[in-house]
Short mmCIF file of C-alpha atoms in Angstrom, two decimals:
data_model
loop_
_atom_site.label_atom_id
_atom_site.label_comp_id
_atom_site.label_asym_id
_atom_site.label_seq_id
_atom_site.Cartn_x
_atom_site.Cartn_y
_atom_site.Cartn_z
CA MET A 570 -85.49 50.98 -103.46
CA ALA A 571 -84.68 47.27 -102.44
CA THR A 572 -85.60 46.42 -98.78
CA VAL A 573 -82.57 44.05 -96.69
CA SER A 574 -85.12 41.73 -96.62
CA GLN A 575 -85.74 41.69 -100.12
CA THR A 576 -82.01 41.81 -100.69
CA LEU A 577 -81.31 38.55 -98.44
CA ALA A 578 -84.26 37.08 -99.67
CA CYS A 579 -83.14 37.70 -103.42
CA ALA A 580 -79.26 36.35 -102.37
CA ALA A 581 -80.62 33.41 -100.48
CA SER A 582 -82.64 32.65 -103.64
CA GLY A 583 -80.16 32.81 -105.94
CA ALA A 584 -81.95 35.73 -108.03
CA ASP A 585 -80.53 38.32 -108.34
CA VAL A 586 -80.57 41.13 -105.89
CA SER A 587 -81.59 43.98 -109.01
CA ALA A 588 -83.99 42.23 -109.40
CA GLY A 589 -85.76 43.87 -107.01
CA ARG A 590 -85.45 47.19 -108.14
CA SER A 591 -86.64 49.17 -110.75
CA ALA A 592 -85.00 51.22 -113.30
CA ALA A 593 -85.85 54.46 -111.92
CA ASP A 594 -83.69 53.56 -107.96
CA PRO A 595 -81.08 55.92 -107.75
CA HIS A 596 -79.35 53.38 -105.49
CA LYS A 597 -76.84 51.24 -107.77
CA HIS A 598 -74.64 48.71 -106.59
CA THR A 599 -71.13 47.94 -107.66
CA THR A 600 -71.49 44.90 -109.82
CA SER A 601 -68.42 45.51 -111.63
CA PRO A 602 -65.25 47.91 -111.59
CA ILE A 603 -64.67 50.82 -113.35
CA VAL A 604 -62.24 53.01 -112.99
CA THR A 605 -59.52 50.55 -111.90
CA GLY A 606 -55.73 50.18 -110.50
CA THR A 607 -54.03 47.70 -110.87
CA SER A 608 -51.69 45.67 -108.44
CA VAL A 609 -50.13 47.18 -104.63
CA VAL A 610 -46.86 45.08 -103.48
CA ALA A 611 -45.97 45.78 -100.14
CA LEU A 612 -43.36 44.07 -97.79
CA LYS A 613 -42.10 44.40 -93.92
CA TYR A 614 -38.01 44.67 -93.99
CA LYS A 615 -35.99 46.68 -90.95
CA ASP A 616 -37.04 49.53 -90.22
CA GLY A 617 -40.70 48.71 -91.17
CA VAL A 618 -43.00 48.37 -94.10
CA MET A 619 -42.76 49.52 -98.27
CA MET A 620 -45.40 49.85 -100.48
CA ALA A 621 -45.77 50.53 -103.95
CA ALA A 622 -48.20 50.67 -106.48
CA ASP A 623 -47.74 52.38 -110.08
CA THR A 624 -50.46 55.11 -111.02
CA LEU A 625 -52.34 54.53 -113.86
CA GLY A 626 -56.53 54.84 -113.79
CA SER A 627 -57.71 52.16 -116.25
CA TYR A 628 -60.84 52.65 -118.21
CA GLY A 629 -61.95 48.81 -119.33
CA SER A 630 -58.43 48.72 -121.44
CA LEU A 631 -58.04 52.27 -122.35
CA SER A 632 -55.41 54.29 -119.87
CA ARG A 633 -57.63 56.51 -118.78
CA PHE A 634 -55.99 58.68 -116.02
CA THR A 635 -52.25 58.69 -115.43
CA ASP A 636 -51.66 59.83 -112.27
CA LEU A 637 -53.95 58.50 -109.61
CA ARG A 638 -52.36 58.14 -106.33
CA ARG A 639 -53.07 54.23 -104.58
CA ILE A 640 -51.13 55.09 -101.57
CA VAL A 641 -52.36 57.43 -98.73
CA THR A 642 -50.70 57.52 -95.07
CA THR A 643 -54.20 57.91 -92.80
CA GLY A 644 -53.62 58.36 -88.40
CA GLY A 645 -50.01 58.52 -87.21
CA TYR A 646 -48.32 55.64 -88.35
CA THR A 647 -50.33 53.54 -91.21
CA LEU A 648 -50.37 53.31 -95.10
CA VAL A 649 -53.21 52.43 -96.86
CA GLY A 650 -53.08 50.90 -100.37
CA ALA A 651 -55.63 49.72 -102.94
CA ASP A 652 -56.45 47.81 -105.93
CA GLY A 653 -59.47 47.94 -108.26
CA ASP A 654 -62.33 50.64 -108.37
CA TYR A 655 -60.92 53.82 -108.00
CA SER A 656 -63.82 55.87 -106.62
CA ASP A 657 -64.45 52.99 -104.16
CA PHE A 658 -61.51 53.89 -102.80
CA GLN A 659 -61.81 57.33 -102.46
CA TYR A 660 -64.78 55.98 -100.43
CA VAL A 661 -62.82 54.44 -98.94
CA GLN A 662 -60.07 57.44 -97.69
CA ASP A 663 -63.09 59.71 -96.73
CA ILE A 664 -63.90 57.16 -94.13
CA LEU A 665 -60.49 56.87 -93.18
CA LYS A 666 -60.83 61.09 -92.72
CA GLU A 667 -63.69 60.22 -90.57
CA LEU A 668 -61.97 58.34 -88.15
CA GLU A 669 -58.74 61.05 -88.41
CA VAL A 670 -61.39 63.80 -87.60
CA GLU A 671 -62.72 61.68 -84.94
CA ASP A 672 -59.61 60.70 -83.64
CA ALA A 673 -58.47 64.98 -83.15
CA CYS A 674 -61.81 65.59 -82.09
CA VAL A 675 -60.67 63.55 -79.11
CA ALA A 676 -57.60 65.70 -78.88
CA ASP A 677 -56.01 63.28 -75.98
CA GLY A 678 -52.67 62.58 -79.46
CA ILE A 679 -53.73 58.68 -79.72
CA THR A 680 -54.36 58.19 -83.52
CA HIS A 681 -55.76 54.39 -84.78
CA SER A 682 -52.80 51.70 -84.98
CA PRO A 683 -51.92 50.04 -88.21
CA LYS A 684 -54.02 46.79 -87.09
CA GLU A 685 -56.64 48.63 -85.83
CA ILE A 686 -56.92 50.15 -88.67
CA TRP A 687 -56.95 46.71 -90.59
CA CYS A 688 -59.18 45.21 -88.62
CA CYS A 689 -61.99 48.19 -89.51
CA MET A 690 -61.30 48.26 -92.59
CA ALA A 691 -61.85 44.19 -93.37
CA ARG A 692 -65.23 44.58 -91.10
CA ILE A 693 -66.55 47.46 -93.21
CA LEU A 694 -65.62 45.76 -96.92
CA TYR A 695 -67.35 42.44 -95.31
CA HIS A 696 -70.43 44.51 -93.98
CA ARG A 697 -70.54 45.71 -97.61
CA ARG A 698 -70.17 42.01 -99.28
CA SER A 699 -73.12 41.65 -96.70
CA LYS A 700 -75.10 44.05 -98.00
CA MET A 701 -74.93 42.64 -101.97
CA ASN A 702 -73.07 46.01 -102.40
CA PRO A 703 -69.31 44.89 -102.61
CA LEU A 704 -66.42 47.65 -101.95
CA TRP A 705 -64.69 46.38 -104.90
CA ASN A 706 -61.01 47.01 -103.68
CA ASN A 707 -58.25 44.91 -102.33
CA LEU A 708 -56.91 47.01 -99.67
CA VAL A 709 -53.38 46.32 -98.12
CA ILE A 710 -52.68 47.60 -94.35
CA ALA A 711 -49.09 49.00 -93.54
CA GLY A 712 -47.53 50.17 -90.46
CA PHE A 713 -45.15 50.73 -87.83
CA HIS A 714 -46.68 51.78 -84.42
CA GLU A 715 -44.79 50.67 -81.06
CA GLY A 716 -41.43 49.38 -82.09
CA GLU A 717 -43.41 46.83 -84.55
CA ALA A 718 -44.03 46.68 -88.26
CA PHE A 719 -47.50 45.33 -89.43
CA LEU A 720 -48.62 44.39 -92.42
CA GLY A 721 -52.26 43.17 -93.79
CA THR A 722 -54.87 43.10 -96.23
CA THR A 723 -58.32 42.74 -96.52
CA ASP A 724 -60.29 41.83 -100.23
CA LYS A 725 -63.83 43.09 -101.59
CA ILE A 726 -65.50 40.50 -99.34
CA GLY A 727 -63.58 40.80 -96.03
CA THR A 728 -61.18 37.73 -96.71
CA SER A 729 -58.56 39.08 -94.48
CA TYR A 730 -54.79 38.04 -92.98
CA GLU A 731 -51.69 39.51 -92.09
CA CYS A 732 -48.28 38.49 -93.68
CA ASP A 733 -44.34 39.97 -93.97
CA PHE A 734 -44.86 40.29 -97.64
CA VAL A 735 -47.54 40.57 -100.42
CA ALA A 736 -48.86 41.24 -103.57
CA THR A 737 -52.51 41.44 -104.30
CA GLY A 738 -54.33 41.11 -108.17
CA MET A 739 -51.78 40.11 -111.28
CA GLY A 740 -49.08 40.63 -108.27
CA LEU A 741 -50.49 37.37 -106.57
CA HIS A 742 -48.99 35.93 -109.72
CA MET A 743 -46.27 37.31 -110.68
CA ALA A 744 -44.80 39.18 -108.16
CA MET A 745 -45.40 37.07 -105.02
CA PRO A 746 -43.29 34.26 -106.71
CA ILE A 747 -40.32 37.06 -107.07
CA LEU A 748 -41.34 37.97 -103.21
CA ARG A 749 -41.02 34.41 -101.95
CA ARG A 750 -37.62 34.17 -103.63
CA HIS A 751 -35.91 36.76 -102.28
CA TRP A 752 -37.36 38.69 -99.53
CA LYS A 753 -36.29 37.33 -96.26
CA PRO A 754 -36.65 39.09 -92.63
CA ASN A 755 -34.45 42.48 -91.76
CA MET A 756 -33.46 42.98 -95.09
CA SER A 757 -31.93 46.75 -95.52
CA GLU A 758 -34.02 49.78 -97.36
CA SER A 759 -32.52 49.63 -100.41
CA GLU A 760 -32.74 46.01 -100.58
CA ALA A 761 -35.74 46.52 -99.63
CA ARG A 762 -37.01 48.95 -102.50
CA GLU A 763 -34.61 46.42 -104.66
CA LEU A 764 -36.78 43.89 -104.36
CA LEU A 765 -39.85 46.25 -104.68
CA GLU A 766 -38.67 47.07 -107.98
CA SER A 767 -37.55 44.03 -109.24
CA CYS A 768 -41.73 43.09 -108.37
CA MET A 769 -43.12 46.53 -110.78
CA ARG A 770 -40.70 46.08 -113.25
CA THR A 771 -41.91 42.51 -113.93
CA LEU A 772 -45.55 43.86 -113.46
CA PHE A 773 -44.87 46.47 -116.16
CA TYR A 774 -43.58 44.31 -118.51
CA ARG A 775 -46.43 41.72 -118.01
CA ASP A 776 -49.10 43.20 -116.88
CA CYS A 777 -51.42 45.21 -119.28
CA ARG A 778 -52.91 47.32 -117.22
CA THR A 779 -49.83 49.05 -115.42
CA ILE A 780 -47.34 52.02 -116.59
CA ASN A 781 -44.48 52.70 -115.31
CA LYS A 782 -44.61 55.37 -112.90
CA ILE A 783 -45.07 54.18 -110.32
CA THR A 784 -45.24 55.69 -106.07
CA PHE A 785 -43.16 53.91 -103.44
CA ALA A 786 -44.40 54.40 -99.83
CA SER A 787 -42.92 53.40 -96.94
CA ALA A 788 -44.20 53.44 -92.87
CA THR A 789 -41.32 53.74 -89.88
CA LYS A 790 -40.17 54.91 -86.94
CA LYS A 791 -40.32 58.54 -88.60
CA GLY A 792 -44.52 57.99 -89.72
CA PRO A 793 -45.84 56.74 -92.81
CA SER A 794 -44.72 59.15 -96.09
CA VAL A 795 -45.57 58.23 -99.97
CA ASP A 796 -42.96 59.62 -102.07
CA GLU A 797 -43.54 61.27 -105.63
CA PRO A 798 -43.95 59.12 -108.64
CA VAL A 799 -40.96 57.41 -109.99
CA GLU A 800 -39.90 55.08 -113.68
CA VAL A 801 -38.07 51.99 -112.52
CA SER A 802 -35.48 51.49 -115.27
CA THR A 803 -36.26 48.80 -117.89
CA GLU A 804 -34.42 46.92 -120.56
CA TRP A 805 -36.01 46.37 -124.04
CA SER A 806 -33.48 44.83 -125.40
CA TYR A 807 -33.88 40.79 -124.29
CA GLN A 808 -33.61 38.85 -127.39
CA SER A 809 -36.59 37.12 -126.54
CA PHE A 810 -38.17 40.41 -126.55
CA VAL A 811 -37.21 41.76 -129.99
CA ASP A 812 -37.46 37.65 -131.31
CA PRO A 813 -40.22 36.74 -129.70
CA LYS A 814 -39.91 33.54 -132.03
CA ALA A 815 -43.67 34.39 -133.15
CA GLY A 816 -45.27 31.17 -135.33
CA SER A 817 -43.43 28.77 -133.71
CA ASP A 818 -45.19 25.94 -131.15
CA THR A 819 -44.35 28.59 -128.52
CA GLY A 820 -47.23 30.78 -129.91
CA GLY A 821 -44.76 34.26 -129.92
CA SER A 822 -44.43 34.13 -125.55
CA TRP A 823 -41.06 33.24 -124.01
CA MET B 1019 -70.64 43.75 -126.22
CA ALA B 1020 -68.64 46.28 -124.63
CA SER B 1021 -67.15 43.88 -120.96
CA ILE B 1022 -64.98 45.91 -119.41
CA ALA B 1023 -62.24 44.26 -117.76
CA SER B 1024 -61.27 44.43 -113.86
CA SER B 1025 -57.72 44.01 -112.15
CA GLU B 1026 -58.46 40.17 -111.56
CA GLY B 1027 -59.15 37.41 -113.34
CA ASP B 1028 -61.44 35.45 -112.14
CA ARG B 1029 -64.43 36.41 -112.78
CA THR B 1030 -66.60 35.22 -115.71
CA LEU B 1031 -68.06 36.69 -118.90
CA ASP B 1032 -70.69 33.76 -119.43
CA PRO B 1033 -73.49 35.56 -120.20
CA ALA B 1034 -75.94 33.31 -118.80
CA MET B 1035 -74.75 34.61 -115.62
CA GLN B 1036 -74.69 38.51 -115.72
CA VAL B 1037 -76.10 40.69 -113.34
CA GLY B 1038 -79.74 42.05 -113.43
CA GLY B 1039 -81.63 39.29 -115.11
CA ALA B 1040 -84.83 41.09 -115.18
CA GLY B 1041 -83.58 44.47 -116.50
CA VAL B 1042 -81.20 43.87 -118.22
CA ASP B 1043 -81.65 43.37 -122.69
CA VAL B 1044 -78.66 40.87 -123.32
CA ALA B 1045 -79.38 41.53 -127.40
CA SER B 1046 -79.06 45.34 -126.03
CA SER B 1047 -75.64 47.44 -125.63
CA THR B 1048 -75.99 46.75 -121.85
CA PRO B 1049 -72.18 45.62 -120.52
CA LEU B 1050 -71.98 42.38 -119.79
CA GLN B 1051 -71.49 42.06 -115.69
CA HIS B 1052 -69.50 40.42 -113.64
CA ARG B 1053 -71.42 38.14 -111.31
CA PHE B 1054 -70.75 38.94 -107.15
CA SER B 1055 -70.29 36.15 -105.46
CA PRO B 1056 -69.85 36.84 -101.19
CA TYR B 1057 -68.57 34.03 -100.70
CA SER B 1058 -64.96 32.36 -101.33
CA TRP B 1059 -63.86 28.49 -100.93
CA ASN B 1060 -60.62 29.10 -98.48
CA GLY B 1061 -60.18 25.81 -98.15
CA GLY B 1062 -59.80 24.01 -94.21
CA THR B 1063 -59.81 20.92 -93.50
CA VAL B 1064 -60.45 19.96 -89.40
CA LEU B 1065 -59.93 16.76 -87.69
CA ALA B 1066 -61.32 16.34 -84.24
CA VAL B 1067 -61.14 13.27 -82.11
CA ALA B 1068 -62.09 12.21 -79.13
CA GLY B 1069 -61.07 9.70 -76.08
CA LYS B 1070 -62.99 9.00 -72.32
CA ASP B 1071 -60.93 11.72 -70.93
CA TYR B 1072 -59.32 14.27 -73.61
CA CYS B 1073 -60.30 16.15 -77.12
CA VAL B 1074 -57.66 16.57 -79.97
CA VAL B 1075 -58.86 19.24 -82.93
CA ALA B 1076 -55.62 19.80 -85.62
CA THR B 1077 -57.06 22.05 -88.39
CA ASP B 1078 -54.77 23.36 -91.64
CA LYS B 1079 -53.05 26.70 -91.59
CA ARG B 1080 -53.16 27.21 -95.30
CA LEU B 1081 -55.45 29.89 -96.83
CA ALA B 1082 -55.96 29.20 -100.31
CA GLU B 1083 -58.26 30.53 -103.11
CA GLY B 1084 -57.92 28.59 -106.26
CA TYR B 1085 -54.61 27.44 -107.50
CA SER B 1086 -53.55 30.19 -105.38
CA ILE B 1087 -51.73 30.22 -101.69
CA LEU B 1088 -52.46 33.37 -99.75
CA SER B 1089 -51.16 32.56 -96.46
CA ARG B 1090 -49.57 29.60 -95.15
CA LYS B 1091 -50.30 30.97 -91.28
CA ILE B 1092 -53.77 31.95 -90.14
CA ASP B 1093 -55.67 30.39 -87.31
CA ARG B 1094 -58.62 28.41 -88.36
CA ALA B 1095 -59.80 27.63 -84.48
CA LEU B 1096 -60.98 29.35 -81.96
CA GLN B 1097 -60.28 28.49 -78.40
CA LEU B 1098 -63.89 29.60 -77.02
CA THR B 1099 -63.78 28.64 -73.01
CA ASP B 1100 -60.79 26.42 -71.67
CA LYS B 1101 -62.17 23.06 -72.63
CA THR B 1102 -63.95 23.75 -75.80
CA VAL B 1103 -62.70 24.66 -79.56
CA ILE B 1104 -64.36 25.29 -82.51
CA ALA B 1105 -62.41 25.37 -85.69
CA CYS B 1106 -64.30 25.68 -89.37
CA GLY B 1107 -63.33 25.43 -92.78
CA GLY B 1108 -64.64 27.29 -95.12
CA SER B 1109 -65.08 31.15 -96.73
CA HIS B 1110 -62.19 32.21 -94.96
CA ASN B 1111 -64.06 35.43 -94.10
CA ASP B 1112 -67.84 34.49 -93.24
CA VAL B 1113 -65.53 31.94 -90.69
CA GLU B 1114 -64.13 35.24 -88.96
CA ALA B 1115 -67.63 36.76 -88.30
CA LEU B 1116 -68.56 33.54 -87.41
CA TYR B 1117 -65.80 33.63 -84.88
CA ASN B 1118 -65.88 37.13 -83.53
CA HIS B 1119 -70.14 36.19 -82.83
CA LEU B 1120 -69.30 33.56 -80.84
CA LYS B 1121 -66.35 35.25 -78.58
CA LEU B 1122 -68.78 38.03 -78.13
CA ARG B 1123 -71.21 35.04 -77.04
CA ALA B 1124 -68.83 33.81 -74.80
CA VAL B 1125 -67.75 36.41 -73.20
CA MET B 1126 -71.58 37.67 -72.03
CA TYR B 1127 -72.25 34.31 -71.44
CA LYS B 1128 -69.50 34.61 -68.56
CA TYR B 1129 -71.12 38.21 -67.61
CA ASN B 1130 -74.11 37.07 -66.58
CA HIS B 1131 -73.54 33.65 -65.51
CA GLU B 1132 -70.49 33.59 -64.11
CA GLU B 1133 -69.28 30.49 -65.47
CA ASP B 1134 -67.78 29.07 -68.43
CA LEU B 1135 -70.49 28.24 -71.36
CA SER B 1136 -70.33 24.30 -71.32
CA THR B 1137 -69.27 22.31 -74.45
CA ILE B 1138 -72.82 21.28 -75.03
CA GLY B 1139 -73.96 24.55 -74.47
CA ALA B 1140 -71.93 25.78 -77.31
CA ALA B 1141 -72.54 23.17 -79.41
CA GLN B 1142 -76.13 24.19 -79.55
CA LEU B 1143 -74.73 27.59 -79.50
CA LEU B 1144 -73.04 27.25 -82.49
CA SER B 1145 -75.69 25.71 -84.01
CA ASN B 1146 -78.48 28.61 -83.56
CA THR B 1147 -76.05 31.34 -84.76
CA LEU B 1148 -75.12 28.94 -88.04
CA TYR B 1149 -79.31 28.52 -88.75
CA TYR B 1150 -80.01 32.43 -87.57
CA LYS B 1151 -78.45 32.81 -90.84
CA ARG B 1152 -80.22 30.10 -92.89
CA PHE B 1153 -81.04 32.50 -95.52
CA PHE B 1154 -78.60 33.97 -96.41
CA PRO B 1155 -75.61 31.39 -95.00
CA TYR B 1156 -72.32 31.31 -93.01
CA TYR B 1157 -69.78 29.69 -94.91
CA ALA B 1158 -68.53 27.29 -92.63
CA LEU B 1159 -68.25 24.19 -92.30
CA ALA B 1160 -67.79 23.45 -88.71
CA VAL B 1161 -66.37 20.77 -86.35
CA ILE B 1162 -66.85 21.63 -82.03
CA ALA B 1163 -64.28 19.94 -79.56
CA GLY B 1164 -64.54 19.67 -75.98
CA LEU B 1165 -64.69 17.87 -72.65
CA ASP B 1166 -68.84 17.28 -72.14
CA ASP B 1167 -70.53 17.69 -68.38
CA ASP B 1168 -68.79 14.68 -67.54
CA GLY B 1169 -65.67 15.74 -68.43
CA VAL B 1170 -65.77 13.31 -71.47
CA GLY B 1171 -64.40 13.86 -74.80
CA TYR B 1172 -66.66 15.16 -76.92
CA VAL B 1173 -66.95 15.88 -80.87
CA ALA B 1174 -69.30 16.50 -83.21
CA GLY B 1175 -69.42 18.02 -86.71
CA TYR B 1176 -71.86 20.45 -88.37
CA ASP B 1177 -73.08 21.26 -91.93
CA ALA B 1178 -73.41 25.46 -92.62
CA VAL B 1179 -77.10 25.99 -91.71
CA GLY B 1180 -75.92 24.43 -88.01
CA SER B 1181 -77.49 20.92 -88.45
CA TYR B 1182 -75.14 19.17 -86.15
CA LEU B 1183 -74.66 15.85 -84.39
CA ARG B 1184 -72.61 13.94 -81.91
CA SER B 1185 -70.17 11.53 -82.91
CA ARG B 1186 -70.65 7.87 -81.68
CA ASP B 1187 -67.22 6.67 -82.20
CA GLY B 1188 -65.33 9.82 -80.72
CA TYR B 1189 -63.84 11.51 -84.31
CA THR B 1190 -65.26 13.62 -86.69
CA ALA B 1191 -63.92 15.45 -90.13
CA ASN B 1192 -65.26 18.59 -92.18
CA GLY B 1193 -63.76 20.97 -94.59
CA SER B 1194 -61.55 20.81 -97.76
CA ALA B 1195 -60.11 17.48 -97.26
CA ALA B 1196 -62.93 15.61 -95.16
CA ALA B 1197 -63.46 12.85 -97.57
CA ILE B 1198 -59.85 12.06 -98.10
CA ALA B 1199 -59.84 11.69 -93.96
CA MET B 1200 -63.03 9.97 -92.82
CA PRO B 1201 -62.30 7.07 -94.54
CA ILE B 1202 -58.55 6.67 -92.37
CA LEU B 1203 -60.47 7.82 -89.64
CA ASP B 1204 -63.13 4.80 -90.02
CA ASN B 1205 -60.31 2.62 -90.37
CA ALA B 1206 -58.48 3.24 -87.14
CA LEU B 1207 -61.52 4.31 -84.50
CA GLY B 1208 -64.88 3.26 -85.64
CA LYS B 1209 -66.68 0.67 -83.83
CA VAL B 1210 -70.22 0.82 -84.94
CA GLY B 1211 -70.77 1.09 -89.50
CA VAL B 1212 -70.17 -0.31 -92.17
CA SER B 1213 -66.65 0.92 -92.15
CA SER B 1214 -65.46 0.12 -88.96
CA GLY B 1215 -62.82 -1.77 -89.58
CA LEU B 1216 -61.14 -4.07 -87.18
CA ASP B 1217 -62.93 -5.66 -85.07
CA GLU B 1218 -60.93 -4.63 -82.03
CA LYS B 1219 -60.41 -1.45 -81.49
CA PRO B 1220 -57.02 0.35 -78.80
CA GLU B 1221 -58.01 2.89 -76.92
CA TYR B 1222 -55.55 5.01 -77.72
CA SER B 1223 -53.72 7.70 -75.47
CA ILE B 1224 -53.68 11.21 -76.18
CA ALA B 1225 -50.59 11.28 -77.56
CA ASP B 1226 -51.24 8.73 -79.71
CA THR B 1227 -54.24 10.22 -81.31
CA ILE B 1228 -52.27 13.42 -81.69
CA GLU B 1229 -49.74 11.66 -83.68
CA MET B 1230 -52.40 9.33 -85.58
CA LEU B 1231 -53.89 13.18 -86.51
CA LYS B 1232 -50.27 14.02 -87.94
CA ASP B 1233 -49.79 11.66 -89.63
CA ILE B 1234 -53.58 11.39 -91.43
CA PHE B 1235 -52.87 15.12 -92.36
CA VAL B 1236 -49.46 14.09 -93.78
CA THR B 1237 -51.17 12.08 -95.99
CA VAL B 1238 -54.03 14.50 -96.94
CA GLY B 1239 -51.83 17.37 -97.79
CA GLU B 1240 -50.08 14.85 -100.31
CA ARG B 1241 -53.65 14.17 -102.19
CA ASP B 1242 -55.88 17.61 -101.37
CA ILE B 1243 -53.66 21.26 -103.04
CA LEU B 1244 -55.89 23.37 -100.35
CA CYS B 1245 -54.70 21.47 -97.39
CA GLY B 1246 -50.37 22.46 -96.54
CA ASP B 1247 -47.96 24.57 -94.51
CA ALA B 1248 -48.93 23.74 -91.14
CA VAL B 1249 -51.75 22.35 -88.51
CA ASP B 1250 -53.18 23.89 -85.32
CA ILE B 1251 -52.91 21.55 -82.96
CA TYR B 1252 -55.25 21.84 -80.03
CA ALA B 1253 -54.64 19.32 -77.17
CA ILE B 1254 -58.18 19.58 -74.36
CA THR B 1255 -57.41 18.05 -71.25
CA ALA B 1256 -59.14 18.43 -67.65
CA THR B 1257 -56.33 20.50 -66.65
CA GLY B 1258 -56.74 22.95 -69.46
CA THR B 1259 -55.80 23.47 -73.25
CA GLU B 1260 -52.32 22.62 -74.93
CA HIS B 1261 -51.59 24.72 -78.71
CA GLU B 1262 -48.47 22.84 -80.23
CA VAL B 1263 -48.20 23.91 -84.60
CA PHE B 1264 -47.14 20.88 -86.63
CA GLU B 1265 -45.85 21.43 -90.21
CA LEU B 1266 -46.22 20.55 -93.25
CA LYS B 1267 -44.96 20.51 -96.48
CA ALA B 1268 -45.35 24.13 -98.22
CA ASP B 1269 -46.07 23.11 -101.43
#
């Protein structure tokens, strides 16, 4: 087992941390994700926050699991969504459960606010990156507490920020432009849902690591809730889908 | 040779960078692995100018990663005491961790000594804090700005491991677009050295200094893709610190 000083020395010298460990070492750092989830998309709207993620668990390029739930509720106010390594997210869920149990044992009816959970998650992910043993996830933390919507995110090295709308992974490249164009403050529930569906549809068309089975979730004054997965409508008869101009100078793209 | 794809596209598959140089045979069927980096380059430009009895520090609010903008409204500056402000470019996760630590140290100093940490004291504390992590550094390119014990403007720039210098001419730049901004500041304010520009430099008022920093950020925002969206400006005088947000182009 590598000691902390060995780990830090390796990190400082630029050498890899695993160089200081033997092959028999049972402790394995996450150096790459195994079963992965793709984008999480979320936005604030009039009544609170809404979040969406599909249910695919990819094993490399294999669509391995088709009913993984990547959005969970925690405490009395909060949603946590994750992309990246699914087992690391299950570990994050264990930590969230511990927090819930601690809150329940105090028995004063108070649970952590969304912002507190976001802050806590950011510190945990930063701590693990500092040990060169990251939790390989982008986390999106959303909630509704004391009349205010909260939306924040953190990546696997603990880069964290609050926002009005967010998309992780491929969504950062393909859903963010849609959100930037169409999001506005105080959208109605149906407008918000329509915008999220539009994002998830675009991602389903273009991100190879998706399936059309999507969990929507929201956090409002009624508390956080995650719906059963649904399909979003798709349209494959667009001329550019039917005749993708293969062989022309577009390289088959459109 | 198999490789496992991830949800992000930013990690390299270069065999030379694979993990486990000691234990992994490149020719075997061991999967190629992505190299984990604990750092990110999130941009962040910091400019600071000191006057006879004031100090101004300005930093942009864009959080960037590669060609993506993650946020247009983050805070890069930390108001440590009434007359000391620290601002950092670099890896934002480290910057936040550094600020959390410094905030705690400033509070504990006040409890123990019943007065605020001085600007010069804060400058030394920041240096020591950065050097303490010399072999796994905070990737934070810091500027400290405030008033010294005589009420005179104090400005110092740092590297990531705590080497710091109080500016002789009372201005400094750090972070993403420091190399673009510095010659402009040299020309406007430099009194010593080869790039000092005009022989006679006027004494700028605090309002003029703020206007100049706004102009420089507008210019720098045109050339540095990591700089833009808005600027946090802190104007520090003996009566306290005033904060304003100046909008830049969000392109």
